[in-house]
Amino acid sequence: MNKLIITCAISGAETSKKDNEYVPYTIQETVEEAYLAYLAGASIIHLHVRHDDGTPTQSKLRYQAVINGIKKKCPDVIIQPSTGGAVGMSRMTRLKPTELDIEMATLDCGTLNFGGDQIFINTENDIKYFANTLHERNIFPELECFEKGHIDMVLRLHKKGFIHKPMHFSFVLGVNGGMTGEERDFYFMKDSIPSDSTFSVAGIGKYEFPLAELSIKNGGHVRVGLEDNIYLEKGVLAKGNKELVEKVVSIAKRYGREIATPNEAREILGIRRK
Ligand code: KMH
Ligand code: ZN
């Protein structure tokens, strides 16, 4: 089987130090979490940044400072800034990190409820605008799909020329408002994408490791991290992102999947560096 690409979503915009003290806020904390996740086996760092008090921001300067710090410690790692940001941010705010010299970013492919009164809005026009911007800037999109309708949107926008091959999907399953991470939902998503695309799975909360294992068994890739799940196992908080990555590496070993280096990940996904 192909090698396994592990993405680590080190901080996100929703979890906080109140949930798990290892959620990084400062530049130094964020760089350190990324570095430790990389040493543990992550080849992609999915990146959100925060102000020192934990407030999420899409500030270009803040992203640049964190990216510089990460690149100093692990120059080859793939850094994938979020264009999702936090619920309620505008299109232009969310796109700020794409003004930097980056090779990959997320592209969220549909709207969904995000718990309580929160709605994560990605209209068809938003998705077209984001897709065009990433394409013009030669930034490889990871297609975030929270449910099957989002895959259908990607396929429609591919036919219309907004989204291009090679296509790499991320199934983000288990969000309160999206699809669950049950096994049948995983297979529904996996069987709905074109056979020449690649996919990774991000299971939220309790779905993180069961979905990681399913994806590993089925030739897919895996995302873990404190953005998605704060527990190493039921009732045991993870002592940082590295423990979550290490757990995926140990599952991969059981199935004989080797771990991809960042350059091998670029090769598998078809990312062309500028
Ligand atoms: N924080 C969520 C509202 C992404 O990074 O592209 C959106 C999110 C998706 O995390
Ligand atoms: Zn994110």
Coordinates of C-alpha atoms and ligand atoms in Angstrom, one line a residue:
M1 CA 0.0 0.0 0.0
N2 CA 1.0 3.6 -0.5
K3 CA 2.7 5.5 2.3
L4 CA 0.6 7.2 4.9
I5 CA 0.4 11.0 5.0
I6 CA -0.3 12.3 8.5
T7 CA -1.6 15.8 8.9
C8 CA -1.6 17.4 12.3
A9 CA -4.1 20.1 13.0
I10 CA -2.3 21.6 16.0
S11 CA -4.6 24.3 17.3
G12 CA -7.8 25.1 15.3
A13 CA -10.0 28.0 16.3
E14 CA -12.5 26.4 18.6
T15 CA -10.7 24.4 21.3
S16 CA -8.9 26.3 24.0
K17 CA -6.5 25.8 26.9
K18 CA -9.6 25.4 29.1
D19 CA -10.2 22.1 27.2
N20 CA -6.6 21.1 27.0
E21 CA -3.6 23.1 28.3
Y22 CA -1.5 22.0 25.3
V23 CA -3.6 24.0 22.7
P24 CA -1.0 26.5 21.5
Y25 CA -1.7 30.2 21.4
T26 CA 1.6 32.1 21.3
I27 CA 4.0 32.0 18.3
Q28 CA 6.5 30.0 20.3
E29 CA 4.0 27.5 21.5
T30 CA 2.6 27.0 18.0
V31 CA 6.0 26.5 16.5
E32 CA 7.0 24.0 19.2
E33 CA 3.7 22.0 18.8
A34 CA 4.3 21.9 15.0
Y35 CA 7.9 20.8 15.4
L36 CA 7.0 18.0 17.9
A37 CA 4.2 16.8 15.6
Y38 CA 6.6 16.7 12.7
L39 CA 9.2 14.8 14.7
A40 CA 6.5 12.3 15.6
G41 CA 5.6 11.7 11.9
A42 CA 3.4 14.5 10.6
S43 CA 4.3 15.6 7.1
I44 CA 1.6 18.3 6.9
I45 CA 0.8 20.9 9.5
H46 CA -2.8 22.3 9.2
L47 CA -2.3 25.7 10.7
H48 CA -4.6 28.2 12.5
V49 CA -3.0 31.0 14.4
R50 CA -4.2 32.8 17.6
H51 CA -3.4 35.9 19.5
D52 CA -1.6 35.4 22.7
D53 CA -4.9 35.3 24.6
G54 CA -6.2 32.5 22.4
T55 CA -8.4 34.5 20.1
P56 CA -8.3 33.1 16.6
T57 CA -6.9 35.4 13.9
Q58 CA -6.2 35.2 10.2
S59 CA -3.6 38.0 10.4
K60 CA -1.0 37.7 7.7
L61 CA 1.7 38.9 10.0
R62 CA 0.9 36.4 12.7
Y63 CA 0.8 33.5 10.1
Q64 CA 4.1 34.7 8.7
A65 CA 5.8 34.8 12.1
V66 CA 4.6 31.2 12.9
I67 CA 5.5 29.9 9.4
N68 CA 9.0 31.4 9.7
G69 CA 9.5 29.8 13.1
I70 CA 8.3 26.4 11.8
K71 CA 10.4 26.5 8.6
K72 CA 13.5 27.3 10.7
K73 CA 13.0 24.1 12.7
C74 CA 11.7 21.8 10.0
P75 CA 12.3 23.3 6.5
D76 CA 10.7 20.5 4.6
V77 CA 7.4 20.2 6.4
I78 CA 4.2 21.1 4.4
I79 CA 2.4 24.0 6.0
Q80 CA -1.3 24.2 5.2
P81 CA -2.9 27.4 6.5
S82 CA -6.6 27.4 7.1
T83 CA -8.9 29.5 4.9
G84 CA -11.8 28.4 7.2
G85 CA -10.5 30.6 10.0
A86 CA -13.2 30.8 12.7
V87 CA -17.0 30.9 12.3
G88 CA -18.2 34.4 11.3
M89 CA -15.0 35.7 9.6
S90 CA -15.4 37.3 6.2
R91 CA -14.2 35.9 2.9
M92 CA -11.4 38.4 2.6
T93 CA -10.3 37.9 6.2
R94 CA -10.2 34.2 5.8
L95 CA -8.1 34.5 2.6
K96 CA -5.3 36.6 4.2
P97 CA -2.8 33.8 4.7
T98 CA -3.0 33.0 1.0
E99 CA -1.2 36.2 0.3
L100 CA 1.9 34.5 1.7
D101 CA 4.3 32.2 -0.1
I102 CA 2.5 29.0 0.8
E103 CA 2.1 25.7 -1.1
M104 CA -1.1 24.3 0.4
A105 CA -4.3 25.6 2.1
T106 CA -7.7 24.3 3.0
L107 CA -10.8 24.9 0.7
D108 CA -14.0 24.4 2.6
C109 CA -16.6 23.0 0.2
G110 CA -20.0 23.7 1.9
T111 CA -22.0 25.3 4.7
L112 CA -22.9 23.5 7.8
N113 CA -24.3 24.0 11.3
F114 CA -21.5 24.2 13.8
G115 CA -23.4 23.6 17.1
G116 CA -25.6 26.0 19.0
D117 CA -26.3 29.1 16.9
Q118 CA -23.0 28.8 14.9
I119 CA -23.1 28.4 11.1
F120 CA -19.9 27.9 9.2
I121 CA -20.8 29.6 5.9
N122 CA -19.4 28.6 2.6
T123 CA -21.8 29.6 -0.2
E124 CA -21.3 28.4 -3.7
N125 CA -19.9 31.8 -4.6
D126 CA -17.5 31.7 -1.7
I127 CA -16.2 28.3 -2.8
K128 CA -15.7 29.5 -6.4
Y129 CA -13.9 32.7 -5.1
F130 CA -11.7 30.7 -2.8
A131 CA -10.9 28.1 -5.5
N132 CA -10.0 30.7 -8.0
T133 CA -7.8 32.6 -5.6
L134 CA -5.9 29.5 -4.6
H135 CA -5.5 28.5 -8.2
E136 CA -4.2 31.9 -9.3
R137 CA -1.7 31.8 -6.4
N138 CA -0.5 28.3 -7.2
I139 CA -1.7 27.0 -3.8
F140 CA -2.7 23.3 -3.7
P141 CA -6.2 23.0 -2.1
E142 CA -7.2 20.4 0.4
L143 CA -10.9 19.9 -0.2
E144 CA -12.6 19.9 3.2
C145 CA -15.9 18.0 2.9
F146 CA -18.0 17.7 6.1
E147 CA -20.8 15.7 4.3
K148 CA -21.6 14.1 1.0
G149 CA -23.2 17.1 -0.5
H150 CA -19.9 18.9 -0.2
I151 CA -18.3 16.2 -2.4
D152 CA -21.1 16.7 -5.0
M153 CA -20.3 20.5 -4.9
V154 CA -16.7 19.8 -5.6
L155 CA -17.6 17.5 -8.6
R156 CA -19.9 20.2 -10.0
L157 CA -17.3 22.9 -9.6
H158 CA -14.7 20.6 -11.2
K159 CA -16.9 20.2 -14.3
K160 CA -17.3 24.0 -14.4
G161 CA -13.5 24.6 -14.2
F162 CA -13.2 26.0 -10.7
I163 CA -11.6 23.0 -9.1
H164 CA -8.8 21.2 -10.8
K165 CA -7.1 17.8 -10.7
P166 CA -5.3 16.3 -8.9
M167 CA -8.0 16.5 -6.2
H168 CA -7.2 15.7 -2.6
F169 CA -10.2 15.5 -0.3
S170 CA -10.4 15.7 3.5
F171 CA -13.5 14.1 5.1
V172 CA -14.1 16.0 8.3
L173 CA -16.6 13.7 10.1
G174 CA -18.3 14.0 13.4
V175 CA -18.8 17.8 13.6
N176 CA -22.0 18.6 15.5
G177 CA -24.1 19.6 12.4
G178 CA -22.2 17.5 9.8
M179 CA -22.1 13.8 9.0
T180 CA -21.1 11.4 11.7
G181 CA -17.9 9.4 11.6
E182 CA -19.6 6.0 11.6
E183 CA -18.1 3.3 9.4
R184 CA -20.9 3.4 6.8
D185 CA -20.5 7.2 6.5
F186 CA -16.8 6.8 5.9
Y187 CA -17.4 4.3 3.1
F188 CA -20.2 6.5 1.6
M189 CA -17.7 9.4 1.4
K190 CA -14.8 7.3 0.2
D191 CA -16.9 5.7 -2.5
S192 CA -18.2 9.0 -3.7
I193 CA -14.9 10.6 -4.9
P194 CA -13.3 10.0 -8.3
S195 CA -10.9 7.0 -8.3
D196 CA -8.0 9.1 -9.3
S197 CA -8.2 11.4 -6.2
T198 CA -6.7 11.0 -2.8
F199 CA -8.3 11.4 0.6
S200 CA -7.6 12.0 4.2
V201 CA -9.9 11.6 7.2
A202 CA -10.3 14.0 10.1
G203 CA -12.5 12.4 12.8
I204 CA -13.8 14.9 15.4
G205 CA -13.8 13.9 19.1
K206 CA -14.4 10.2 19.7
Y207 CA -14.3 9.5 15.9
E208 CA -10.6 10.5 15.6
F209 CA -8.9 7.1 16.1
P210 CA -11.6 4.8 14.8
L211 CA -11.6 6.8 11.5
A212 CA -7.9 6.9 11.4
E213 CA -7.8 3.2 11.6
L214 CA -10.4 2.8 8.9
S215 CA -8.6 5.2 6.6
I216 CA -5.2 3.4 7.2
K217 CA -6.8 0.1 6.3
N218 CA -8.4 1.5 3.2
G219 CA -5.4 3.3 1.7
G220 CA -6.4 6.8 2.8
H221 CA -4.5 9.3 4.8
V222 CA -5.1 10.7 8.3
R223 CA -5.5 14.0 10.1
V224 CA -5.3 14.2 13.9
G225 CA -4.6 17.1 16.3
L226 CA -6.0 19.2 19.1
E227 CA -8.2 21.1 16.7
D228 CA -10.2 17.9 16.2
N229 CA -9.8 15.9 19.4
I230 CA -8.2 16.6 22.8
Y231 CA -8.1 13.1 24.2
L232 CA -5.5 10.3 23.7
E233 CA -8.1 7.8 24.9
K234 CA -11.4 8.0 26.7
G235 CA -11.0 10.3 29.7
V236 CA -7.2 10.8 29.1
L237 CA -6.2 14.2 27.8
A238 CA -3.4 14.2 25.2
K239 CA -0.2 15.8 26.4
G240 CA 0.2 17.7 23.2
N241 CA -0.3 17.0 19.5
K242 CA 2.7 14.7 19.3
E243 CA 1.0 12.0 21.4
L244 CA -1.9 12.0 18.9
V245 CA 0.5 11.7 16.0
E246 CA 2.4 8.9 17.7
K247 CA -0.8 7.0 18.2
V248 CA -1.5 7.1 14.5
V249 CA 2.0 5.9 13.7
S250 CA 1.5 2.9 16.0
I251 CA -1.8 2.0 14.3
A252 CA -0.1 2.4 10.9
K253 CA 2.6 0.0 12.0
R254 CA 0.0 -2.7 12.8
Y255 CA -1.3 -2.5 9.3
G256 CA 2.2 -2.3 7.7
R257 CA 1.7 1.3 6.4
E258 CA 4.9 3.2 6.3
I259 CA 4.8 6.9 7.1
A260 CA 5.4 9.4 4.3
T261 CA 8.0 12.1 4.6
P262 CA 6.9 15.6 3.5
N263 CA 8.6 15.2 0.1
E264 CA 6.9 11.8 -0.3
A265 CA 3.6 13.5 0.6
R266 CA 4.1 16.1 -2.1
E267 CA 4.7 13.3 -4.6
I268 CA 1.6 11.3 -3.5
L269 CA -0.6 14.4 -3.7
G270 CA 0.9 15.9 -6.8
I271 CA 1.9 19.2 -5.2
R272 CA 4.3 21.1 -7.4
R273 CA 6.5 23.5 -5.5
K274 CA 6.9 27.0 -6.9
Ligands
KMH1 N1 -12.7 26.6 12.3 C1 -13.7 26.2 11.4 C2 -14.8 27.2 11.4 C3 -10.5 24.9 7.9 O1 -9.5 25.0 8.6 O2 -10.5 25.1 6.7 C4 -13.2 26.0 10.1 C5 -12.1 25.1 9.9 C6 -11.9 24.6 8.5 O3 -11.3 24.8 10.8
ZN2 ZN -9.0 24.0 10.5

